[in-house]
Short mmCIF file of C-alpha atoms in Angstrom, two decimals:
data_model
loop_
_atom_site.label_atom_id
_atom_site.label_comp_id
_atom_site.label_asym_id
_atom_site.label_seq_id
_atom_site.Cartn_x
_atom_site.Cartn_y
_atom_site.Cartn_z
CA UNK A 163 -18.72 -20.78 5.68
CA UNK A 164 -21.45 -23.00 6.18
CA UNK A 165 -23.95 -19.85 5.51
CA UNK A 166 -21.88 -19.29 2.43
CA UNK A 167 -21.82 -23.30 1.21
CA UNK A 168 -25.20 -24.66 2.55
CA UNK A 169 -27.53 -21.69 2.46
CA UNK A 170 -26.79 -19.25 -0.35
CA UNK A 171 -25.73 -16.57 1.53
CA UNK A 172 -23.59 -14.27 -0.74
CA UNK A 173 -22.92 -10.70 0.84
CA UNK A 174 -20.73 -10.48 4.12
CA UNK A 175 -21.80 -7.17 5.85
CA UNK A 176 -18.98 -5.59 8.00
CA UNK A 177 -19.13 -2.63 10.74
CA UNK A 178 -16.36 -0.89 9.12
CA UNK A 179 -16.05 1.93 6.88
CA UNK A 180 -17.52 1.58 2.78
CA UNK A 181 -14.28 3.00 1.03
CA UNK A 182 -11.88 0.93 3.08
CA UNK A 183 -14.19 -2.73 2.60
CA UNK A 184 -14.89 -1.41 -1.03
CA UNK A 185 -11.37 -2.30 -2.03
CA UNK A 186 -11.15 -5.69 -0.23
CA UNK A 187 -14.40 -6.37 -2.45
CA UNK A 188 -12.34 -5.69 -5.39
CA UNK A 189 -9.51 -8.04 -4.34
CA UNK A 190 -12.00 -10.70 -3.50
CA UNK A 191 -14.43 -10.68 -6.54
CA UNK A 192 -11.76 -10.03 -9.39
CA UNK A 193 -9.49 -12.53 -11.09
CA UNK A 194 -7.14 -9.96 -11.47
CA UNK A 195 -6.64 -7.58 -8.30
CA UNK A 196 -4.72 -4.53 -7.45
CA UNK A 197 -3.38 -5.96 -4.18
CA UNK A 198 -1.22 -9.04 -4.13
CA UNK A 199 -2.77 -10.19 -1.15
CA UNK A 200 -5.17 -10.25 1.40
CA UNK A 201 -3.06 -8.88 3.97
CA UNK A 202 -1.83 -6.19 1.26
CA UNK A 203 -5.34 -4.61 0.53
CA UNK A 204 -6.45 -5.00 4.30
CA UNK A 205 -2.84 -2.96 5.09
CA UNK A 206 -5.10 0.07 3.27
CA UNK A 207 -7.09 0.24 6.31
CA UNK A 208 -6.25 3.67 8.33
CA UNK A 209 -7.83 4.83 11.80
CA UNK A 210 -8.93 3.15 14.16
CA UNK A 211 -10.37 0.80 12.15
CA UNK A 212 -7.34 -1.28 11.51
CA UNK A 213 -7.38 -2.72 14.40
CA UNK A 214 -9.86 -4.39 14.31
CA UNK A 215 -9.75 -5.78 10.91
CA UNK A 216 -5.63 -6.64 10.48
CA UNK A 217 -5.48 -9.77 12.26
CA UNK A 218 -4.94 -13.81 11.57
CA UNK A 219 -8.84 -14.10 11.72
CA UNK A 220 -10.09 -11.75 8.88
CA UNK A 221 -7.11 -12.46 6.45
CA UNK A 222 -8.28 -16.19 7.55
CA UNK A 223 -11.77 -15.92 6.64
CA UNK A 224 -11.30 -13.32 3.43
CA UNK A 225 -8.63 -15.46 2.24
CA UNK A 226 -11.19 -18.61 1.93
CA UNK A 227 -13.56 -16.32 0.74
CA UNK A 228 -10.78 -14.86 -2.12
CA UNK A 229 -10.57 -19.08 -2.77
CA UNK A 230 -14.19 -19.79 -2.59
CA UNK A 231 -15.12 -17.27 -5.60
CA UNK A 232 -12.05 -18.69 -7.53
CA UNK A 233 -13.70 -21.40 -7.38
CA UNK A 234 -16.91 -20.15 -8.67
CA UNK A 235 -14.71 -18.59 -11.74
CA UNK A 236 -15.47 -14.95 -10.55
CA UNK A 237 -19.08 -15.67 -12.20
CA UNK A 238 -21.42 -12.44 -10.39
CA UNK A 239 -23.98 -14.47 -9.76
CA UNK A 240 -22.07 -17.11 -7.73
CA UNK A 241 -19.49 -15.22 -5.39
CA UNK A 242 -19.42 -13.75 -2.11
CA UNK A 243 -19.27 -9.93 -1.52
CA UNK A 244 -17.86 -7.84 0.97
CA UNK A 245 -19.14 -4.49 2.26
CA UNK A 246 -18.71 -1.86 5.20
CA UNK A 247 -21.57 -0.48 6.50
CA UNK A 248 -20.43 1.88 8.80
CA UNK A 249 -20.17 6.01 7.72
CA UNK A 250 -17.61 7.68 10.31
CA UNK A 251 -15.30 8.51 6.60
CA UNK A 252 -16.27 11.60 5.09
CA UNK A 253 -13.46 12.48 3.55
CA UNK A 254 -12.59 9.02 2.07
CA UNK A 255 -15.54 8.14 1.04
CA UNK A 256 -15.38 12.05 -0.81
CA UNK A 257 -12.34 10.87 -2.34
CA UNK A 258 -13.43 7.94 -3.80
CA UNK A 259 -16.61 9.71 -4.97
CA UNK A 260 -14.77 11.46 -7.20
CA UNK A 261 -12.54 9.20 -8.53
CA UNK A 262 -15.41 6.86 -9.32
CA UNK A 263 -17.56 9.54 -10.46
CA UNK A 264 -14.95 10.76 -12.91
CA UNK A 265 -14.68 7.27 -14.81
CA UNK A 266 -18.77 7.21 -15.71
CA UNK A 267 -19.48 10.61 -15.60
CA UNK A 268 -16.85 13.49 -15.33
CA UNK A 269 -19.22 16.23 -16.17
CA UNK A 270 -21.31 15.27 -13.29
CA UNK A 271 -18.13 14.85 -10.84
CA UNK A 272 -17.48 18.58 -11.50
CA UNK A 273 -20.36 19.57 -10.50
CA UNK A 274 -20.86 17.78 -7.36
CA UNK A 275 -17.34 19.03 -6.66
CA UNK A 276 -18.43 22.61 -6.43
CA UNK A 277 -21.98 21.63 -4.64
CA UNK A 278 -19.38 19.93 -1.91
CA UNK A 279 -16.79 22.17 -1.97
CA UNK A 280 -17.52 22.84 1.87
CA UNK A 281 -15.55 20.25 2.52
CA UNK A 282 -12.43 21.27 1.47
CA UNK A 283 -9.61 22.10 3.84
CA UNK A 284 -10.00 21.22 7.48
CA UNK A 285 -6.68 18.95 7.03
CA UNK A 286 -9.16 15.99 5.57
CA UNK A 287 -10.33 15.47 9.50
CA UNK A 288 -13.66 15.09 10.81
CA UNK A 289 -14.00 16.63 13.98
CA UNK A 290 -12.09 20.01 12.56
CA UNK A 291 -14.57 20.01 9.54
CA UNK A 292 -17.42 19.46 12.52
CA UNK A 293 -16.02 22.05 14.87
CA UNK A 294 -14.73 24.70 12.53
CA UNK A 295 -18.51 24.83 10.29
CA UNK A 296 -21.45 23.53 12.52
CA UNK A 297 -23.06 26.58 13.75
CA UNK A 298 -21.14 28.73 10.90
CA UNK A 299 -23.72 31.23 8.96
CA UNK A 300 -24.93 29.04 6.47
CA UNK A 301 -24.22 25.45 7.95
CA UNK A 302 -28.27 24.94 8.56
CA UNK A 303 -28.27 24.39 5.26
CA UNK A 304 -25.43 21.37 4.49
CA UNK A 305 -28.12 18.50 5.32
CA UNK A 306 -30.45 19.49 3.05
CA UNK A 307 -27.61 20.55 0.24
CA UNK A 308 -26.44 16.47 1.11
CA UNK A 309 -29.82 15.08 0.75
CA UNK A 310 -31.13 16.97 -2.46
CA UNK A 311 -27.57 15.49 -3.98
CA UNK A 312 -28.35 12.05 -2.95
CA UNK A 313 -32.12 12.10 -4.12
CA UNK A 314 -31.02 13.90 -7.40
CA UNK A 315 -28.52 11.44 -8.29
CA UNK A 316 -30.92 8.46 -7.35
CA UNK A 317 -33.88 9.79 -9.21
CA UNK A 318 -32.21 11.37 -12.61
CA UNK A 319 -28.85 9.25 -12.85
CA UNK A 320 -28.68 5.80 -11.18
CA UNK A 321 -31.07 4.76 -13.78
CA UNK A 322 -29.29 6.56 -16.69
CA UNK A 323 -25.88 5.60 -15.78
CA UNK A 324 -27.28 1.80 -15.55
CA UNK A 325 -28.29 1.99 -18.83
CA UNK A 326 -25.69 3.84 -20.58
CA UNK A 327 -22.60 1.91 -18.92
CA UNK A 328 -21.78 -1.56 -19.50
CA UNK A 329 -23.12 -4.47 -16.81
CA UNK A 330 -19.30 -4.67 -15.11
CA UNK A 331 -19.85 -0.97 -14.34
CA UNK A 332 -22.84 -1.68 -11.86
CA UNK A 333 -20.73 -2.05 -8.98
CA UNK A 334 -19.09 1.33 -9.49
CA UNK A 335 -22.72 3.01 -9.67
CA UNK A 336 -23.78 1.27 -6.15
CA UNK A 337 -20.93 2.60 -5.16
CA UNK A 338 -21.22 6.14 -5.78
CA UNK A 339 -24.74 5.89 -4.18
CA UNK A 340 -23.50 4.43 -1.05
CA UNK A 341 -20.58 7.13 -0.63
CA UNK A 342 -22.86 9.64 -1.28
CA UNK A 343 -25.22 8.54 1.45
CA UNK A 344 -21.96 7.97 3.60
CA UNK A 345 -21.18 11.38 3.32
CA UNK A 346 -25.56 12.78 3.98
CA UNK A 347 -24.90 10.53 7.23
CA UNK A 348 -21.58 11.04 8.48
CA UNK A 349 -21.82 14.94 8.01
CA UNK A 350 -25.13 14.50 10.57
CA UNK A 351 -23.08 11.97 12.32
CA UNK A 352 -20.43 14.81 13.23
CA UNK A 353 -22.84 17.71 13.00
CA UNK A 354 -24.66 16.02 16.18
CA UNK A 355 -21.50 15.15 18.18
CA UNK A 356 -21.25 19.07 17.89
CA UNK A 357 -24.37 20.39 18.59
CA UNK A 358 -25.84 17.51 21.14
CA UNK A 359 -25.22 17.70 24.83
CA UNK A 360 -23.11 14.85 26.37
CA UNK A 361 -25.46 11.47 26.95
CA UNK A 362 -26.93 12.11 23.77
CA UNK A 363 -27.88 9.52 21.68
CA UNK A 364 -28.75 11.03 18.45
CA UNK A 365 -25.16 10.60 16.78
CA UNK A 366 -25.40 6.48 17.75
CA UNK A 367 -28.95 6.46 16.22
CA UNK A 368 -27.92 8.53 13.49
CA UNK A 369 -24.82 5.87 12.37
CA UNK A 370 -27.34 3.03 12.96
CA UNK A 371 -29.77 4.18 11.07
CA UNK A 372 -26.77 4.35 8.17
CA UNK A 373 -26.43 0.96 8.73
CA UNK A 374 -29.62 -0.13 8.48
CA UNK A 375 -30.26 1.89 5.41
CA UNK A 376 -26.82 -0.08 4.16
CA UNK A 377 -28.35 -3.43 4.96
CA UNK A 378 -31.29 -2.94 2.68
CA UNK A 379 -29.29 -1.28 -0.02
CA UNK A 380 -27.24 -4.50 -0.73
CA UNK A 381 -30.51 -6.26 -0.12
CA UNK A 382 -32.39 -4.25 -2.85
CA UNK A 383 -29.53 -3.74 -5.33
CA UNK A 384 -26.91 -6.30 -5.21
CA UNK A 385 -29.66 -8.41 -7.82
CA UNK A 386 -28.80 -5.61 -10.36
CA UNK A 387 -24.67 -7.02 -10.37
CA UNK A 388 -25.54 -10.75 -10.02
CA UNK A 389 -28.31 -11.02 -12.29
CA UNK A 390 -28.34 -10.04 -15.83
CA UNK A 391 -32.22 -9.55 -18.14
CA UNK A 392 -35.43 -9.66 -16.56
CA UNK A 393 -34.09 -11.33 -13.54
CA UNK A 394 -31.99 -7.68 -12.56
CA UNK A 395 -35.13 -6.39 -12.51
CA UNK A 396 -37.06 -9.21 -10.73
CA UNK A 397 -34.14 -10.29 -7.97
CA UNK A 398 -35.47 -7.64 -5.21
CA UNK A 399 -35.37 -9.59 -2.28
CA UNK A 400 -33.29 -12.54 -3.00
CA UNK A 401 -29.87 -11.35 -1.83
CA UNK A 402 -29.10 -12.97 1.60
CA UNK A 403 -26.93 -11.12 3.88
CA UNK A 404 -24.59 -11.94 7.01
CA UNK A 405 -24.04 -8.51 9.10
CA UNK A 406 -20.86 -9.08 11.54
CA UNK A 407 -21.02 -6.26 13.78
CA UNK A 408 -20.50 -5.81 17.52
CA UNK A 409 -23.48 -6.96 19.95
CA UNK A 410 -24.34 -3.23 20.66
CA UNK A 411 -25.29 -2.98 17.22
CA UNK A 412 -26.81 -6.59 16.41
CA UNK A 413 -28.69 -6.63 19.27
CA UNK A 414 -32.76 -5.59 19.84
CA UNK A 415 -32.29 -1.73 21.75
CA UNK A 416 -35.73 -2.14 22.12
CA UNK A 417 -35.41 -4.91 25.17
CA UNK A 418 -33.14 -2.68 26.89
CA UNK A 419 -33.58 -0.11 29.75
CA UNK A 420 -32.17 2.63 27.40
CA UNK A 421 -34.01 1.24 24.10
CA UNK A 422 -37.17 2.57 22.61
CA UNK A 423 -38.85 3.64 19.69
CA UNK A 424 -38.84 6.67 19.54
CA UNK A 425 -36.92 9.98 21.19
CA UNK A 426 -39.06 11.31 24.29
CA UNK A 427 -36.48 10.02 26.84
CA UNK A 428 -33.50 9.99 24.65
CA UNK A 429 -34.13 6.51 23.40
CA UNK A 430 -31.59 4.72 21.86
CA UNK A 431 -31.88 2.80 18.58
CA UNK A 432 -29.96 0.49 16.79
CA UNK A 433 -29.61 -2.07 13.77
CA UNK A 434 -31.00 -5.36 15.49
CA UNK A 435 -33.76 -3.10 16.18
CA UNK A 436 -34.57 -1.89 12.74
CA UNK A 437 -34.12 -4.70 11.15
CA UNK A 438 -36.82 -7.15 13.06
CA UNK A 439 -39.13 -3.98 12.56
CA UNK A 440 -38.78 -4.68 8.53
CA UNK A 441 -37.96 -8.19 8.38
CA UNK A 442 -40.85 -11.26 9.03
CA UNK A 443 -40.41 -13.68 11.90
CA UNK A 444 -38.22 -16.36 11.16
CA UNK A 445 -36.36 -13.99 8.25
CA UNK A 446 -33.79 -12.62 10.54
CA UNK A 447 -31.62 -14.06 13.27
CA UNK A 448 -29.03 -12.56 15.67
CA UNK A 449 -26.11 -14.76 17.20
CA UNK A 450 -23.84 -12.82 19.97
CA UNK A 451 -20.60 -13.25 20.94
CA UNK A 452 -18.86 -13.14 24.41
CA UNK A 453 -15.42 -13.44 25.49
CA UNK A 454 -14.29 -16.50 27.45
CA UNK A 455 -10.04 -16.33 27.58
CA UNK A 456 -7.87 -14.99 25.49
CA UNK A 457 -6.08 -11.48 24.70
CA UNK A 458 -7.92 -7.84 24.16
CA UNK A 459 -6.36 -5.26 21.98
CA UNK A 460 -6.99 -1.37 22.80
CA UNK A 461 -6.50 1.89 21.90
CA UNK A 462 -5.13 3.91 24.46
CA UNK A 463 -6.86 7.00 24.93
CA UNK A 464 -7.81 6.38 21.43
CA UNK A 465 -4.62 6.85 20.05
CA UNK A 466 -3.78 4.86 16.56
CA UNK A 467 -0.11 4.36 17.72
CA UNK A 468 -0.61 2.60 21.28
#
């Protein structure tokens, strides 16, 4: 709060999934929202991920934050947003793809629905999509089928859609980009936990990389929703950003045993990491949290339902 108050900071960056935070967004930066609540559009939240984020303390802090930009009369260039930076979703973040997809641009949405249609079936699950087509004739290819998508539609349509669609649109064309690079990263994500031998790192530097990546998204192209004129063109670097993520994550890899900086002896990497190695001194700063007394909640065998 006093980030958000005191210092300017207006985006609140969450290790959770980009579909399922994408709709809390919504319901936090619109006078008029889908859900009647906070605890209504968090209840959205499936997997594991619910745990973590249904609870007194986020509805707490998202309902001040719902308050604070009511406050602020919903203006874009005064509110707080809310996004997950985490890519463990394919098939959500495939869903909402096309729905957004279809609103700007439903000529385009067919045809990234045939260029994807490898995704189909698998009951809408991960690890059966990972299982079932990693190391299938042809699967060599799905990375670079993923990337050419994502460069394509950054290089030939971001820009055109931004001109062609009205400034209240912008938010919807950030987020196609992001689920797009959800789904280059999460299908790697999975393809590794297939094709790595156990103790692996790869997969972990592969989702922190994502969130990384995420991180200097919002940095680089949250401007283009809060500013309007010369200014969305001018804004770069002026979005300031609080990631809330676990200390594994926050943390500097690097001043650990198992850290490094690059993959000779199965270094792992992670977002503290990356982000000192971008940011000046004195531009970034991590705060950890430990546990003192209290209650823990966990999945058992990680099972949803205990």
């Amino acid at each position: 709060k006093h980030l958000v108050l005191e210092r300017g900071f207006r985006a609140i960056l969450l290790e959770a999934e980009w579909p399922d935070i994408f709709n809390i967004n919504v319901h936090l930066t619109k006078a008029r929202s889908p859900y009647p609540s906070v605890a209504a559009a968090l209840a959205q939240i499936q997997g594991h991920g619910k745990h973590m984020w249904q609870n007194h303390q986020t509805i707490d802090l998202l309902e001040w934050i719902k308050k604070f930009n009511a406050s602020q009369e919903y203006r874009p260039d005064s509110i707080v947003y809310v996004f997950g930076i985490d890519c463990q979703q394919i098939y959500r973040s495939l869903n909402v793809l096309y729905v957004t997809l279809a609103d700007v641009d439903f000529s385009l949405c067919s045809e990234l629905k045939a260029k994807l249609s490898f995704f189909n079936g698998h009951s809408e699950d991960e690890h059966a999509y990972a299982r079932k087509t990693v190391g299938g004739i042809g699967s060599e290819n799905i990375p670079e089928i993923l990337q050419t998508i994502l460069s394509e539609f950054q290089w030939k349509h971001f820009d055109r859609l931004k001109a062609a669609l009205p400034k209240e649109k912008m938010l919807d064309i950030l987020n196609i980009e992001q689920n797009i690079e959800v789904l280059v990263n999460a299908e790697e994500y999975y393809r590794k936990m297939v094709l790595e031998p156990a103790g692996s790192n790869v997969s972990w530097n592969t989702r922190d990389q994502h969130m990384a990546l995420t991180v200097s998204r919002i940095r680089e192209r949250l401007h283009l929703v809060t500013s309007s004129g010369d200014d969305a063109e001018e804004g770069a670097a002026t979005t300031k950003v609080v990631v809330w993520a676990h200390n594994s994550h926050i943390g500097n890899s690097a001043a650990t045993a198992r850290g490094g900086s690059d993959f000779v002896r199965n270094e792992n990497w992670n977002l503290g990491q990356m982000v000192r190695s971008v940011c000046d001194t004195g531009r970034c700063f991590a705060l950890g949290l430990s546990t003192y007394q209290g209650t823990v909640t966990a999945l058992a065998n990680g099972d949803d339902s205990t």
